[in-house]
Coordinates of C-alpha atoms and ligand atoms in Angstrom, one line a residue:
M1 CA 19.6 106.3 -93.9
Q2 CA 21.7 103.5 -95.0
R3 CA 25.3 102.2 -94.0
R4 CA 27.0 104.2 -97.1
Q5 CA 26.0 107.4 -95.8
F6 CA 28.0 107.2 -92.5
L7 CA 30.5 107.2 -94.9
H8 CA 30.2 108.0 -98.2
H9 CA 27.3 110.2 -98.4
A10 CA 28.2 111.4 -95.3
G11 CA 31.6 112.8 -97.2
A12 CA 33.4 109.8 -95.8
A13 CA 34.4 108.0 -98.8
L14 CA 34.5 111.7 -100.9
A15 CA 37.8 111.3 -100.9
A16 CA 37.3 108.1 -102.7
A17 CA 35.5 107.5 -105.3
S18 CA 32.0 106.0 -105.7
A19 CA 30.3 103.4 -104.4
A20 CA 30.3 102.2 -100.8
S21 CA 27.5 100.8 -100.3
V22 CA 24.6 101.0 -98.3
A23 CA 23.1 99.5 -95.8
G24 CA 20.1 97.6 -96.8
C25 CA 21.4 98.9 -100.2
A26 CA 25.0 98.7 -100.7
R27 CA 26.3 98.0 -103.9
Q28 CA 30.1 97.7 -103.2
A29 CA 32.2 97.4 -100.3
I30 CA 31.8 99.6 -97.9
L31 CA 35.6 101.0 -97.9
P32 CA 36.0 103.5 -100.5
K33 CA 38.1 102.6 -103.7
S34 CA 40.6 105.2 -102.9
S35 CA 41.3 107.6 -99.7
T36 CA 44.0 109.9 -98.6
P37 CA 46.7 107.7 -97.0
P38 CA 47.1 107.0 -93.5
L39 CA 48.5 109.8 -91.2
P40 CA 51.5 109.4 -89.6
I41 CA 50.6 108.6 -85.6
P42 CA 51.3 112.3 -84.3
A43 CA 49.9 114.2 -87.3
A44 CA 47.2 112.2 -87.0
R45 CA 46.5 113.0 -83.4
M46 CA 46.9 116.7 -84.3
A47 CA 44.1 116.3 -87.1
S48 CA 41.8 114.3 -85.3
G49 CA 41.3 116.2 -81.9
I50 CA 39.7 113.4 -80.4
A51 CA 42.2 112.9 -77.7
E52 CA 38.8 112.3 -75.6
L53 CA 35.5 111.2 -77.2
A54 CA 32.9 110.5 -74.6
P55 CA 31.5 107.1 -74.3
I56 CA 27.9 106.5 -75.7
K57 CA 26.0 104.5 -72.8
A58 CA 24.8 101.7 -75.0
Q59 CA 22.2 100.1 -73.0
T60 CA 19.2 98.5 -73.9
D61 CA 17.4 100.1 -70.9
R62 CA 18.2 103.5 -72.3
I63 CA 15.9 103.0 -75.9
T64 CA 13.6 105.4 -75.5
G65 CA 11.5 104.3 -78.3
V66 CA 11.8 101.9 -81.5
Y67 CA 10.5 103.7 -85.3
V68 CA 9.9 102.1 -88.3
C69 CA 9.0 104.4 -91.6
T70 CA 9.1 103.5 -95.2
R71 CA 11.0 105.1 -97.4
P72 CA 9.3 106.0 -100.6
F73 CA 11.2 104.7 -103.2
R74 CA 10.4 105.1 -106.9
A75 CA 13.2 103.5 -109.7
A76 CA 13.0 106.7 -111.6
G77 CA 13.9 108.8 -108.8
P78 CA 11.0 111.2 -107.1
R79 CA 8.1 112.4 -109.5
V80 CA 8.5 116.0 -109.8
E81 CA 6.1 117.3 -112.4
A82 CA 3.1 119.0 -113.1
E83 CA -0.6 117.2 -114.2
K84 CA -3.6 118.7 -115.2
L85 CA -6.7 117.7 -112.9
D86 CA -9.7 118.9 -114.4
H87 CA -9.7 122.7 -114.0
K88 CA -6.7 122.4 -111.5
T89 CA -2.6 121.9 -111.9
I90 CA -1.3 119.5 -109.2
V91 CA 2.4 119.4 -109.3
H92 CA 3.9 116.2 -107.8
N93 CA 6.7 116.4 -105.4
Y94 CA 7.2 112.8 -103.8
G95 CA 9.2 109.7 -104.1
H96 CA 12.1 110.6 -102.4
G97 CA 13.6 107.0 -101.2
G98 CA 16.0 107.4 -98.5
S99 CA 16.6 111.1 -99.3
G100 CA 13.9 113.3 -98.6
W101 CA 15.2 115.6 -95.8
S102 CA 18.6 116.0 -98.1
L103 CA 17.3 116.7 -101.3
S104 CA 14.0 118.5 -100.0
W105 CA 14.8 122.3 -100.5
G106 CA 16.1 121.5 -104.3
S107 CA 12.8 119.2 -104.8
S108 CA 10.8 121.4 -103.7
A109 CA 12.2 124.4 -105.2
L110 CA 11.8 122.7 -108.6
A111 CA 7.9 122.1 -107.7
L112 CA 7.3 125.8 -107.1
R113 CA 8.7 126.8 -110.3
M114 CA 6.2 124.6 -112.2
A115 CA 3.5 125.9 -109.9
Q116 CA 4.5 129.4 -110.6
A117 CA 4.3 128.9 -114.1
T118 CA 0.4 128.9 -113.9
G119 CA 0.6 132.1 -112.4
V120 CA -1.6 131.8 -109.7
R121 CA -0.8 133.7 -106.2
R122 CA -2.1 131.5 -103.7
I123 CA -1.3 127.4 -103.9
G124 CA -2.4 124.5 -101.9
V125 CA 0.3 122.2 -100.6
I126 CA -0.8 118.3 -99.7
G127 CA 1.6 116.8 -96.9
C128 CA 3.6 118.6 -94.1
G129 CA 6.3 116.4 -94.2
A130 CA 9.9 117.1 -95.1
L131 CA 8.6 118.2 -98.9
G132 CA 5.5 119.5 -98.0
L133 CA 7.0 122.0 -95.5
T134 CA 9.7 122.8 -97.5
S135 CA 7.2 123.6 -100.4
A136 CA 5.3 125.7 -98.3
L137 CA 8.0 127.5 -97.1
L138 CA 9.7 128.4 -100.4
A139 CA 6.3 129.4 -101.8
Q140 CA 5.7 131.9 -99.5
R141 CA 9.0 133.3 -99.7
A142 CA 8.4 133.6 -103.4
G143 CA 5.3 135.9 -101.9
L144 CA 2.8 133.5 -102.6
S145 CA -0.5 132.8 -99.9
V146 CA 0.0 129.1 -98.9
R147 CA -2.5 127.0 -97.2
I148 CA -1.1 123.2 -96.0
Y149 CA -3.4 120.4 -96.4
A150 CA -2.3 117.4 -94.4
K151 CA -3.7 114.0 -92.7
A152 CA -0.8 114.3 -90.0
L153 CA 1.4 116.7 -89.1
P154 CA 5.1 116.6 -87.2
P155 CA 5.7 115.0 -85.0
D156 CA 3.2 112.4 -86.4
V157 CA 4.7 111.9 -90.2
L158 CA 7.0 109.7 -91.5
S159 CA 9.8 112.4 -92.0
M160 CA 10.0 112.4 -88.4
R161 CA 11.3 108.8 -88.2
A162 CA 14.5 109.5 -90.4
T163 CA 18.0 109.4 -89.7
G164 CA 18.9 112.8 -90.1
L165 CA 21.9 112.8 -92.2
W166 CA 22.9 114.1 -95.1
T167 CA 22.2 111.4 -97.6
P168 CA 21.4 113.0 -101.0
D169 CA 21.1 109.6 -103.1
S170 CA 20.4 107.2 -100.6
R171 CA 18.0 104.7 -102.5
I172 CA 16.9 107.9 -104.9
C173 CA 16.6 105.8 -108.1
D174 CA 17.6 102.6 -109.5
A175 CA 21.0 102.5 -111.3
G176 CA 19.3 101.7 -114.7
H177 CA 17.8 105.2 -114.3
A178 CA 20.7 107.0 -112.7
D179 CA 21.9 108.6 -116.1
G180 CA 18.4 110.3 -116.8
F181 CA 18.0 111.7 -113.5
A182 CA 21.7 112.7 -112.7
S183 CA 21.6 116.3 -113.8
R184 CA 18.2 116.9 -111.9
W185 CA 19.6 115.2 -108.8
E186 CA 22.6 117.4 -109.0
D187 CA 20.7 120.6 -109.2
M188 CA 19.0 119.1 -106.3
A189 CA 21.3 118.5 -104.0
R190 CA 23.2 121.5 -104.3
T191 CA 20.3 123.7 -104.1
S192 CA 19.5 121.9 -100.7
H193 CA 23.3 122.2 -99.8
A194 CA 23.3 125.9 -100.3
M195 CA 19.8 126.2 -98.1
Y196 CA 21.2 124.1 -95.3
Q197 CA 24.6 126.2 -94.7
N198 CA 22.2 128.8 -93.7
L199 CA 20.4 127.5 -91.3
L200 CA 23.8 126.3 -89.2
G201 CA 24.2 128.3 -85.8
L202 CA 20.6 128.9 -85.0
P203 CA 19.3 128.3 -81.6
G204 CA 18.3 124.7 -81.1
R205 CA 21.1 123.7 -83.7
P206 CA 18.5 122.3 -86.0
I207 CA 21.2 121.6 -88.4
E208 CA 25.1 121.1 -87.8
W209 CA 28.5 120.0 -88.9
I210 CA 29.3 116.4 -87.1
D211 CA 32.7 114.1 -87.5
G212 CA 32.1 110.7 -87.5
Y213 CA 34.1 107.5 -87.5
H214 CA 34.1 104.3 -89.4
L215 CA 35.3 101.2 -87.9
P216 CA 36.6 99.2 -90.7
G217 CA 36.5 95.2 -90.8
A218 CA 34.4 95.6 -87.5
S219 CA 32.1 93.0 -88.9
P220 CA 34.1 90.7 -91.5
G221 CA 32.3 89.8 -94.2
Q222 CA 29.9 92.2 -94.4
G223 CA 29.7 95.4 -96.7
E224 CA 28.5 94.1 -99.8
K225 CA 25.2 94.8 -101.7
V226 CA 21.9 93.8 -99.8
S227 CA 20.9 90.5 -101.6
D228 CA 17.4 91.7 -102.0
E229 CA 17.8 95.4 -103.4
P230 CA 18.5 96.5 -106.7
D231 CA 21.5 98.3 -107.7
Y232 CA 21.2 102.1 -106.8
G233 CA 21.8 105.4 -108.7
D234 CA 25.2 106.6 -107.3
F235 CA 25.7 110.3 -107.7
Q236 CA 28.4 111.3 -105.1
D237 CA 31.2 111.7 -107.9
R238 CA 29.2 115.1 -108.9
V239 CA 29.3 116.5 -105.5
H240 CA 32.9 115.9 -104.4
D241 CA 32.9 119.7 -103.6
L242 CA 30.1 119.5 -101.0
T243 CA 31.9 117.4 -98.5
P244 CA 35.4 117.1 -96.4
R245 CA 37.2 114.5 -97.8
S246 CA 37.5 111.9 -95.0
I247 CA 40.8 110.8 -93.5
T248 CA 42.3 107.0 -92.4
L249 CA 43.6 107.7 -88.8
P250 CA 45.6 104.9 -87.6
A251 CA 46.0 102.6 -84.5
G252 CA 46.8 104.4 -81.8
S253 CA 45.8 108.0 -82.7
T254 CA 42.2 107.5 -81.3
P255 CA 40.4 105.8 -78.7
F256 CA 39.3 102.8 -81.2
P257 CA 41.5 99.8 -81.3
G258 CA 42.4 99.9 -84.8
P259 CA 42.5 102.2 -87.7
V260 CA 39.3 104.4 -88.3
R261 CA 37.9 106.6 -90.9
R262 CA 37.1 110.1 -89.9
Y263 CA 34.5 111.5 -92.0
T264 CA 32.9 114.6 -91.8
T265 CA 28.6 115.5 -92.6
M266 CA 26.0 117.4 -92.1
M267 CA 23.3 116.4 -89.3
F268 CA 19.5 117.5 -89.2
N269 CA 18.4 117.6 -85.6
I270 CA 14.9 116.4 -86.8
S271 CA 12.8 117.2 -83.8
T272 CA 14.1 120.8 -83.6
Y273 CA 14.3 121.3 -87.1
A274 CA 10.7 120.4 -88.3
H275 CA 9.7 122.5 -85.3
M276 CA 11.6 125.1 -86.6
L277 CA 10.0 124.8 -90.4
M278 CA 6.4 125.0 -89.0
A279 CA 6.9 127.9 -86.5
D280 CA 8.4 129.9 -89.5
F281 CA 5.5 128.7 -91.8
Q282 CA 2.8 129.9 -89.5
L283 CA 4.8 133.0 -88.4
A284 CA 4.9 134.2 -91.6
G285 CA 0.8 133.8 -91.9
G286 CA 0.6 130.0 -93.6
H287 CA -2.4 128.4 -92.5
I288 CA -2.8 124.3 -91.9
V289 CA -5.6 122.2 -92.4
V290 CA -5.7 118.8 -91.1
R291 CA -7.3 116.6 -93.4
E292 CA -7.5 113.1 -95.4
F293 CA -7.7 112.7 -99.0
T294 CA -8.8 109.8 -100.1
H295 CA -9.2 110.1 -104.0
P296 CA -7.9 113.1 -106.1
R297 CA -11.1 114.1 -107.4
E298 CA -11.7 115.4 -103.3
L299 CA -8.8 117.9 -104.4
L300 CA -10.9 119.4 -106.5
E301 CA -13.3 120.8 -103.6
L302 CA -10.0 123.1 -102.6
P303 CA -10.2 126.7 -103.5
E304 CA -7.0 126.5 -104.7
H305 CA -6.2 126.3 -108.5
T306 CA -2.4 124.9 -108.2
L307 CA -1.9 122.3 -105.7
I308 CA 1.8 120.7 -104.8
N309 CA 1.5 117.3 -103.4
A310 CA 3.8 116.1 -101.2
T311 CA 2.1 113.4 -99.4
G312 CA 5.4 111.1 -99.8
Y313 CA 4.3 107.4 -99.8
G314 CA 0.8 108.3 -98.9
A315 CA 0.8 109.2 -102.9
R316 CA 1.0 105.3 -103.6
A317 CA -2.7 105.1 -102.3
L318 CA -4.1 108.5 -103.2
F319 CA -2.7 108.3 -106.8
N320 CA -3.0 104.7 -107.2
D321 CA 0.9 105.0 -108.4
S322 CA 2.3 102.0 -107.5
S323 CA 5.9 103.0 -108.9
I324 CA 6.1 103.7 -105.0
I325 CA 7.9 101.1 -103.4
P326 CA 8.0 100.8 -99.8
V327 CA 11.6 100.0 -98.4
R328 CA 11.4 99.4 -94.6
G329 CA 13.7 100.7 -92.2
Q330 CA 14.3 100.8 -88.4
T331 CA 15.6 103.0 -86.1
A332 CA 16.2 103.2 -82.3
R333 CA 16.6 106.3 -79.9
L334 CA 18.8 106.1 -77.1
I335 CA 18.2 108.7 -74.1
P336 CA 20.5 111.7 -75.3
Q337 CA 23.8 112.4 -74.4
P338 CA 24.8 115.9 -75.2
E339 CA 28.7 115.3 -74.2
V340 CA 28.4 113.0 -77.1
N341 CA 28.9 114.9 -80.7
Y342 CA 30.6 112.1 -83.2
A343 CA 28.4 109.6 -85.3
L344 CA 29.9 105.9 -85.1
S345 CA 29.6 103.3 -88.0
T346 CA 30.8 100.0 -88.9
D347 CA 29.6 98.0 -91.9
T348 CA 26.4 96.7 -90.0
L349 CA 25.5 99.3 -87.4
G350 CA 25.4 103.6 -87.2
V351 CA 25.0 105.9 -84.5
V352 CA 24.1 109.4 -84.8
P353 CA 24.0 111.9 -82.5
R354 CA 20.8 114.1 -82.4
S355 CA 19.9 116.5 -80.0
D356 CA 16.7 114.2 -79.5
G357 CA 18.3 111.1 -78.8
L358 CA 21.8 108.6 -80.0
L359 CA 20.1 107.2 -83.0
V360 CA 21.0 103.4 -83.3
Q361 CA 20.1 101.7 -87.0
A362 CA 21.1 98.1 -87.8
F363 CA 22.3 98.0 -91.2
G364 CA 22.4 95.3 -94.0
A365 CA 18.8 93.1 -93.3
T366 CA 17.3 91.7 -95.8
G367 CA 13.3 91.7 -96.4
D368 CA 13.0 95.5 -96.0
F369 CA 12.7 95.9 -100.4
N370 CA 8.8 96.3 -100.6
N371 CA 7.9 95.6 -97.1
S372 CA 5.6 98.3 -96.0
D373 CA 4.9 96.8 -92.2
R374 CA 5.8 99.5 -90.0
T375 CA 5.9 96.9 -86.7
P376 CA 8.9 98.2 -84.8
D377 CA 11.3 94.8 -84.1
R378 CA 12.3 96.0 -80.5
A379 CA 14.8 92.3 -80.7
A380 CA 16.7 93.8 -83.3
S381 CA 17.2 97.6 -82.0
E382 CA 18.4 95.7 -78.8
A383 CA 20.6 93.3 -80.7
A384 CA 22.3 96.6 -82.4
V385 CA 22.5 98.5 -78.9
R386 CA 24.2 95.3 -77.8
Q387 CA 26.9 95.3 -80.7
L388 CA 27.3 99.3 -79.7
A389 CA 28.2 98.3 -76.3
G390 CA 31.0 95.6 -77.7
I391 CA 32.4 98.4 -79.4
V392 CA 32.0 101.2 -76.7
A393 CA 33.9 98.7 -74.2
S394 CA 37.1 98.3 -76.2
M395 CA 37.5 102.0 -76.3
R396 CA 40.6 103.6 -74.7
N397 CA 38.6 106.4 -72.7
S398 CA 35.5 104.0 -72.2
Ligands
FAD401 C1 14.6 104.7 -91.6 C2 15.0 105.6 -92.6 C3 16.2 106.6 -92.5 C4 16.2 107.6 -93.3 N1 17.1 108.6 -93.2 C5 17.2 109.7 -93.9 C6 18.4 110.5 -93.3 O1 19.4 110.0 -92.6 N2 18.4 111.5 -94.5 C7 17.6 112.0 -95.6 O2 17.6 112.8 -96.1 N3 16.5 111.0 -95.8 C8 16.3 110.1 -94.7 N4 15.5 109.2 -95.2 C9 14.2 109.4 -96.1 C10 13.4 110.6 -95.7 O3 12.5 110.1 -94.1 C11 12.0 110.5 -96.7 O4 12.2 110.4 -97.9 C12 11.0 111.8 -96.5 O5 10.7 112.0 -95.0 C13 9.7 112.0 -97.2 O6 9.2 112.8 -96.4 P1 8.3 113.3 -97.4 O7 7.3 114.8 -97.1 O8 7.6 113.4 -98.7 O9 6.9 112.3 -96.6 P2 5.9 112.5 -95.6 O10 6.8 112.6 -94.1 O11 5.3 110.9 -95.2 O12 5.0 113.2 -95.5 C14 3.9 113.2 -95.8 C15 2.8 114.1 -95.6 O13 1.4 113.8 -96.6 C16 0.1 113.7 -95.9 N5 -0.4 112.5 -96.5 C17 0.1 111.4 -96.9 N6 -1.2 110.9 -97.9 C18 -2.1 111.9 -97.2 C19 -4.0 111.5 -97.7 N7 -3.9 110.7 -98.3 N8 -4.1 113.1 -97.3 C20 -3.6 113.8 -97.0 N9 -2.7 114.3 -96.4 C21 -1.9 112.9 -96.7 C22 1.2 113.3 -94.3 O14 0.4 113.1 -93.3 C23 2.2 113.5 -94.4 O15 1.7 115.0 -93.4 C24 15.1 107.8 -94.2 C25 13.9 106.8 -94.3 C26 13.8 106.1 -93.3 C27 12.8 105.4 -93.6

């Protein structure tokens, strides 16, 4: 997840035009080019509905874990295509950068159509992350018999380390490939978005809509593109209608010291959500085999003639695909606070109020692109939590 998501992907910038940028991949200034004009204070109070925002307990001793993940970025966008491997068909479904959860249902629906074109009634899915689980479930729902093969299962897959926001064009391709990918991207985004609306209101709230607040100018000088990352494809203009517009709330109408931008976005409570996907698959008769493949020829040993390859970053080694570039990302989790139901962001920091913990992420660091190092940097997360503590201390009701 990237800084831009708190605003832009998250819907914050949707009133505006394209572009604000990202944590770690920002292309332009964080604030949208245009937005709805600020509301007068009484109207803003009514619109904000935030007379009180529960203060976040931003203490380093409340960090329950620091997690590092590598986004499987491909300059051309995710690889969703069928390939013949001897007598088998492999449908690739990997390389979703920072958008794997967001695009999962749409991308997997496309992969399934390719798998169904082979006419088989049973398939194998390699991988049990966001893309593997959604591929397997969609195949089951289409009446196919499905077996998942994976080296690791949730919670031990990289997908579990994502931030958990609707970020459908986060590091999904580079700007040079955007035109060629745009239409497929929109199809994936719309299909996924529609699917997520069917997953609202379920026990444990796997998916929910939340509000977030972006504090502009909290870090002057920030907000520009991260210098060592490419320009990324930006498709937000194509899906204006999917998320509410952001609103600028003036100083005095919120607990924050200055004006803030309120946005509304979808959040994935990943622990609950992945658990639900696994349970649904198994309840519907799906089988899971824990197995690692070290060479594509090992796939030929499997009984299924059609396989969906959803190995994410693992495809780089398994299929010797050097087009997958690791983009490192780190989050820290604080002890859950159910009373905190809002996201928060500045140009350098983001907080997401997931049910399994408050996620804190620092934005804008260089050195993450093409970096496969998954060693946690606790000091960086502690610095982010201390920065957050300063923001909390400045809030009126803290
Ligand atoms: C810091 C960070 C924040 C993110 N935030 C968001 C966000 O807010 N929203 C969003 O939409 N996306 C986000 N992402 C992106 C998202 O996490 C990924 O795009 C997504 O997890 C990729 O899922 P996947 O199923 O392709 O891969 P994985 O989750 O890595 O799953 C791969 C599966 O394949 C298996 N496998 C791999 N190799 C082999 C092998 N050789 N043999 C057998 N099995 C194998 C693995 O064990 C695993 O089961 C974020 C990423 C990072 C790093």
